[in-house]
PDB file of C-alpha atoms in Angstrom:
ATOM      1  CA  MET A   1      15.762 -34.343 -30.140  1.00  0.00           C
ATOM      2  CA  LYS A   2      14.262 -35.322 -26.829  1.00  0.00           C
ATOM      3  CA  THR A   3      16.650 -33.075 -24.927  1.00  0.00           C
ATOM      4  CA  GLN A   4      15.612 -30.169 -27.134  1.00  0.00           C
ATOM      5  CA  LEU A   5      11.975 -30.645 -26.487  1.00  0.00           C
ATOM      6  CA  VAL A   6      12.394 -30.875 -22.774  1.00  0.00           C
ATOM      7  CA  ALA A   7      14.519 -27.714 -22.856  1.00  0.00           C
ATOM      8  CA  LEU A   8      11.803 -25.911 -25.053  1.00  0.00           C
ATOM      9  CA  ALA A   9       9.222 -27.072 -22.599  1.00  0.00           C
ATOM     10  CA  VAL A  10      11.023 -25.581 -19.589  1.00  0.00           C
ATOM     11  CA  VAL A  11      11.635 -22.386 -21.327  1.00  0.00           C
ATOM     12  CA  ALA A  12       7.957 -22.157 -22.346  1.00  0.00           C
ATOM     13  CA  VAL A  13       6.905 -22.832 -18.709  1.00  0.00           C
ATOM     14  CA  LEU A  14       9.245 -20.247 -17.325  1.00  0.00           C
ATOM     15  CA  VAL A  15       8.122 -17.593 -19.870  1.00  0.00           C
ATOM     16  CA  SER A  16       4.440 -18.322 -18.994  1.00  0.00           C
ATOM     17  CA  LEU A  17       5.154 -18.163 -15.278  1.00  0.00           C
ATOM     18  CA  ALA A  18       6.945 -14.771 -15.754  1.00  0.00           C
ATOM     19  CA  LEU A  19       4.107 -13.164 -17.869  1.00  0.00           C
ATOM     20  CA  ILE A  20       1.483 -14.424 -15.413  1.00  0.00           C
ATOM     21  CA  GLY A  21       3.439 -13.134 -12.474  1.00  0.00           C
ATOM     22  CA  GLN A  22       3.965  -9.757 -14.152  1.00  0.00           C
ATOM     23  CA  SER A  23       0.378  -9.432 -15.156  1.00  0.00           C
ATOM     24  CA  CYS A  24      -0.853 -10.241 -11.526  1.00  0.00           C
ATOM     25  CA  GLY A  25       1.536  -7.817 -10.061  1.00  0.00           C
ATOM     26  CA  ILE A  26       3.688 -10.481  -8.295  1.00  0.00           C
ATOM     27  CA  TRP A  27       6.728 -10.366 -10.660  1.00  0.00           C
ATOM     28  CA  PRO A  28       9.819  -9.979  -8.251  1.00  0.00           C
ATOM     29  CA  PHE A  29      10.891  -6.900  -9.968  1.00  0.00           C
ATOM     30  CA  ASN A  30       7.612  -4.853  -9.552  1.00  0.00           C
ATOM     31  CA  GLY A  31       7.446  -2.343  -6.985  1.00  0.00           C
ATOM     32  CA  VAL A  32       8.269   1.315  -6.110  1.00  0.00           C
ATOM     33  CA  VAL A  33       9.837   2.119  -2.844  1.00  0.00           C
ATOM     34  CA  VAL A  34       9.101   5.662  -1.444  1.00  0.00           C
ATOM     35  CA  VAL A  35      11.687   7.292   0.870  1.00  0.00           C
ATOM     36  CA  ILE A  36      10.471  10.384   2.806  1.00  0.00           C
ATOM     37  CA  ASN A  37      13.448  12.376   4.252  1.00  0.00           C
ATOM     38  CA  ASN A  38      12.584  15.190   6.702  1.00  0.00           C
ATOM     39  CA  THR A  39      15.396  17.526   6.250  1.00  0.00           C
ATOM     40  CA  GLY A  40      13.597  20.511   7.844  1.00  0.00           C
ATOM     41  CA  SER A  41      13.071  21.379  11.456  1.00  0.00           C
ATOM     42  CA  ILE A  42       9.230  20.520  11.715  1.00  0.00           C
ATOM     43  CA  ASP A  43       8.083  17.374  13.353  1.00  0.00           C
ATOM     44  CA  TYR A  44       5.032  15.794  11.752  1.00  0.00           C
ATOM     45  CA  GLU A  45       2.487  13.813  13.938  1.00  0.00           C
ATOM     46  CA  SER A  46       1.192  12.138  10.821  1.00  0.00           C
ATOM     47  CA  CYS A  47       2.700  11.332   7.453  1.00  0.00           C
ATOM     48  CA  VAL A  48       0.389   9.628   4.869  1.00  0.00           C
ATOM     49  CA  VAL A  49       1.624   8.592   1.391  1.00  0.00           C
ATOM     50  CA  ASN A  50      -1.231   8.464  -1.226  1.00  0.00           C
ATOM     51  CA  VAL A  51      -1.094   6.810  -4.659  1.00  0.00           C
ATOM     52  CA  THR A  52      -3.926   5.938  -7.032  1.00  0.00           C
ATOM     53  CA  GLY A  53      -6.253   3.812  -5.033  1.00  0.00           C
ATOM     54  CA  ARG A  54      -4.202   3.318  -1.900  1.00  0.00           C
ATOM     55  CA  SER A  55      -2.904   5.080   1.189  1.00  0.00           C
ATOM     56  CA  TYR A  56      -0.043   4.308   3.529  1.00  0.00           C
ATOM     57  CA  ASP A  57      -0.032   5.765   6.917  1.00  0.00           C
ATOM     58  CA  LEU A  58       3.565   5.927   8.004  1.00  0.00           C
ATOM     59  CA  GLY A  59       2.994   7.564  11.353  1.00  0.00           C
ATOM     60  CA  THR A  60       5.296  10.174  12.997  1.00  0.00           C
ATOM     61  CA  LEU A  61       7.966  11.833  10.925  1.00  0.00           C
ATOM     62  CA  THR A  62      10.397  13.966  13.115  1.00  0.00           C
ATOM     63  CA  ALA A  63      12.936  16.325  11.968  1.00  0.00           C
ATOM     64  CA  GLY A  64      15.992  14.512  10.573  1.00  0.00           C
ATOM     65  CA  ASP A  65      14.189  11.192  10.286  1.00  0.00           C
ATOM     66  CA  THR A  66      13.507   9.083   7.287  1.00  0.00           C
ATOM     67  CA  LEU A  67      10.494   6.809   6.530  1.00  0.00           C
ATOM     68  CA  THR A  68      10.217   4.085   3.853  1.00  0.00           C
ATOM     69  CA  THR A  69       7.357   2.170   2.291  1.00  0.00           C
ATOM     70  CA  ASN A  70       6.628   0.055  -0.680  1.00  0.00           C
ATOM     71  CA  VAL A  71       3.791   1.317  -2.724  1.00  0.00           C
ATOM     72  CA  SER A  72       1.391  -0.446  -5.228  1.00  0.00           C
ATOM     73  CA  PRO A  73      -1.098   1.806  -7.019  1.00  0.00           C
ATOM     74  CA  ASN A  74      -4.139   0.473  -8.759  1.00  0.00           C
ATOM     75  CA  GLY A  75      -3.150   2.048 -11.984  1.00  0.00           C
ATOM     76  CA  GLU A  76      -1.267   5.096 -13.477  1.00  0.00           C
ATOM     77  CA  SER A  77      -0.045   7.216 -10.385  1.00  0.00           C
ATOM     78  CA  HIS A  78       2.176   9.728  -8.816  1.00  0.00           C
ATOM     79  CA  ILE A  79       2.704  10.339  -5.072  1.00  0.00           C
ATOM     80  CA  GLU A  80       0.770  12.780  -2.795  1.00  0.00           C
ATOM     81  CA  LEU A  81       1.803  13.432   0.718  1.00  0.00           C
ATOM     82  CA  ASP A  82      -0.513  14.480   3.615  1.00  0.00           C
ATOM     83  CA  LEU A  83       1.399  15.765   6.644  1.00  0.00           C
ATOM     84  CA  THR A  84       0.050  16.947   9.861  1.00  0.00           C
ATOM     85  CA  GLU A  85       2.099  18.981  12.197  1.00  0.00           C
ATOM     86  CA  TYR A  86       1.730  18.682  16.114  1.00  0.00           C
ATOM     87  CA  SER A  87       0.234  22.263  15.983  1.00  0.00           C
ATOM     88  CA  GLY A  88      -2.471  20.902  13.813  1.00  0.00           C
ATOM     89  CA  SER A  89      -1.158  22.642  10.619  1.00  0.00           C
ATOM     90  CA  GLN A  90      -1.654  20.372   7.545  1.00  0.00           C
ATOM     91  CA  HIS A  91       0.268  20.096   4.330  1.00  0.00           C
ATOM     92  CA  HIS A  92      -0.857  18.426   1.062  1.00  0.00           C
ATOM     93  CA  LEU A  93       2.104  18.045  -1.225  1.00  0.00           C
ATOM     94  CA  VAL A  94       2.282  16.571  -4.721  1.00  0.00           C
ATOM     95  CA  VAL A  95       5.402  14.836  -5.807  1.00  0.00           C
ATOM     96  CA  ASP A  96       6.508  15.193  -9.426  1.00  0.00           C
ATOM     97  CA  CYS A  97       6.824  11.538 -10.474  1.00  0.00           C
ATOM     98  CA  TYR A  98       5.222   8.898 -12.616  1.00  0.00           C
ATOM     99  CA  PHE A  99       4.836   5.070 -12.242  1.00  0.00           C
ATOM    100  CA  GLU A 100       2.261   2.426 -12.758  1.00  0.00           C
ATOM    101  CA  ARG A 101       1.202  -0.645 -10.826  1.00  0.00           C
ATOM    102  CA  ARG A 102       2.676  -3.323 -13.333  1.00  0.00           C
ATOM    103  CA  GLY A 103       6.336  -3.529 -14.563  1.00  0.00           C
ATOM    104  CA  TYR A 104       7.708  -0.338 -12.629  1.00  0.00           C
ATOM    105  CA  ALA A 105      10.357  -0.706 -10.144  1.00  0.00           C
ATOM    106  CA  GLY A 106      12.863   1.522  -8.349  1.00  0.00           C
ATOM    107  CA  THR A 107      13.012   4.170  -5.654  1.00  0.00           C
ATOM    108  CA  ILE A 108      11.605   7.592  -5.402  1.00  0.00           C
ATOM    109  CA  ALA A 109      13.223   9.697  -2.657  1.00  0.00           C
ATOM    110  CA  VAL A 110      11.598  12.914  -1.410  1.00  0.00           C
ATOM    111  CA  ASP A 111      13.217  15.565   0.713  1.00  0.00           C
ATOM    112  CA  LEU A 112      10.943  17.644   2.844  1.00  0.00           C
ATOM    113  CA  GLY A 113      12.039  20.955   4.211  1.00  0.00           C
ATOM    114  CA  ASP A 114       9.655  22.658   6.588  1.00  0.00           C
ATOM    115  CA  GLY A 115       6.347  21.883   4.808  1.00  0.00           C
ATOM    116  CA  GLN A 116       7.667  21.948   1.274  1.00  0.00           C
ATOM    117  CA  ILE A 117       9.369  19.567  -1.014  1.00  0.00           C
ATOM    118  CA  SER A 118      12.891  20.583  -1.477  1.00  0.00           C
ATOM    119  CA  ASN A 119      14.127  17.669  -3.729  1.00  0.00           C
ATOM    120  CA  VAL A 120      12.869  14.618  -5.588  1.00  0.00           C
ATOM    121  CA  ALA A 121      15.255  11.915  -6.754  1.00  0.00           C
ATOM    122  CA  SER A 122      13.331   9.337  -8.990  1.00  0.00           C
ATOM    123  CA  ASP A 123      15.111   6.194 -10.037  1.00  0.00           C
ATOM    124  CA  VAL A 124      11.955   4.462 -11.390  1.00  0.00           C
ATOM    125  CA  GLY A 125      11.738   2.626 -14.617  1.00  0.00           C
ATOM    126  CA  ILE A 126      10.028  -0.240 -16.366  1.00  0.00           C
ATOM    127  CA  GLY A 127      11.658  -3.654 -15.946  1.00  0.00           C
ATOM    128  CA  PHE A 128      14.594  -4.463 -13.672  1.00  0.00           C
ATOM    129  CA  PRO A 129      15.498  -2.063 -11.046  1.00  0.00           C
TER     130      PRO A 129
END
């Protein structure tokens, strides 16, 4: 009986910690990774990834390069990219995807081809990646 009570108490503590961690956004399986692949011929002086409530300045994105960042929006979100060419031309691109701050995990890969999105591969879901 004593062993069962100890086991039950351990399980209760672990479940409580998991729920608290998930609600605070620190559950180890939370998080969306954004991968930006420049498959075109244009070099970008600046690449900024925007999600709800946050921006991530990734810096230079040259032709053939890939940039990666973890994002954590403040709520429901999608991705918007702000790209600036060395010539000064600017591009604002909206990536067709959806995720939220809590409970979502996975990867969204975006292929850029000369100022346009050529492909989006989203492997994002709720729970374990």
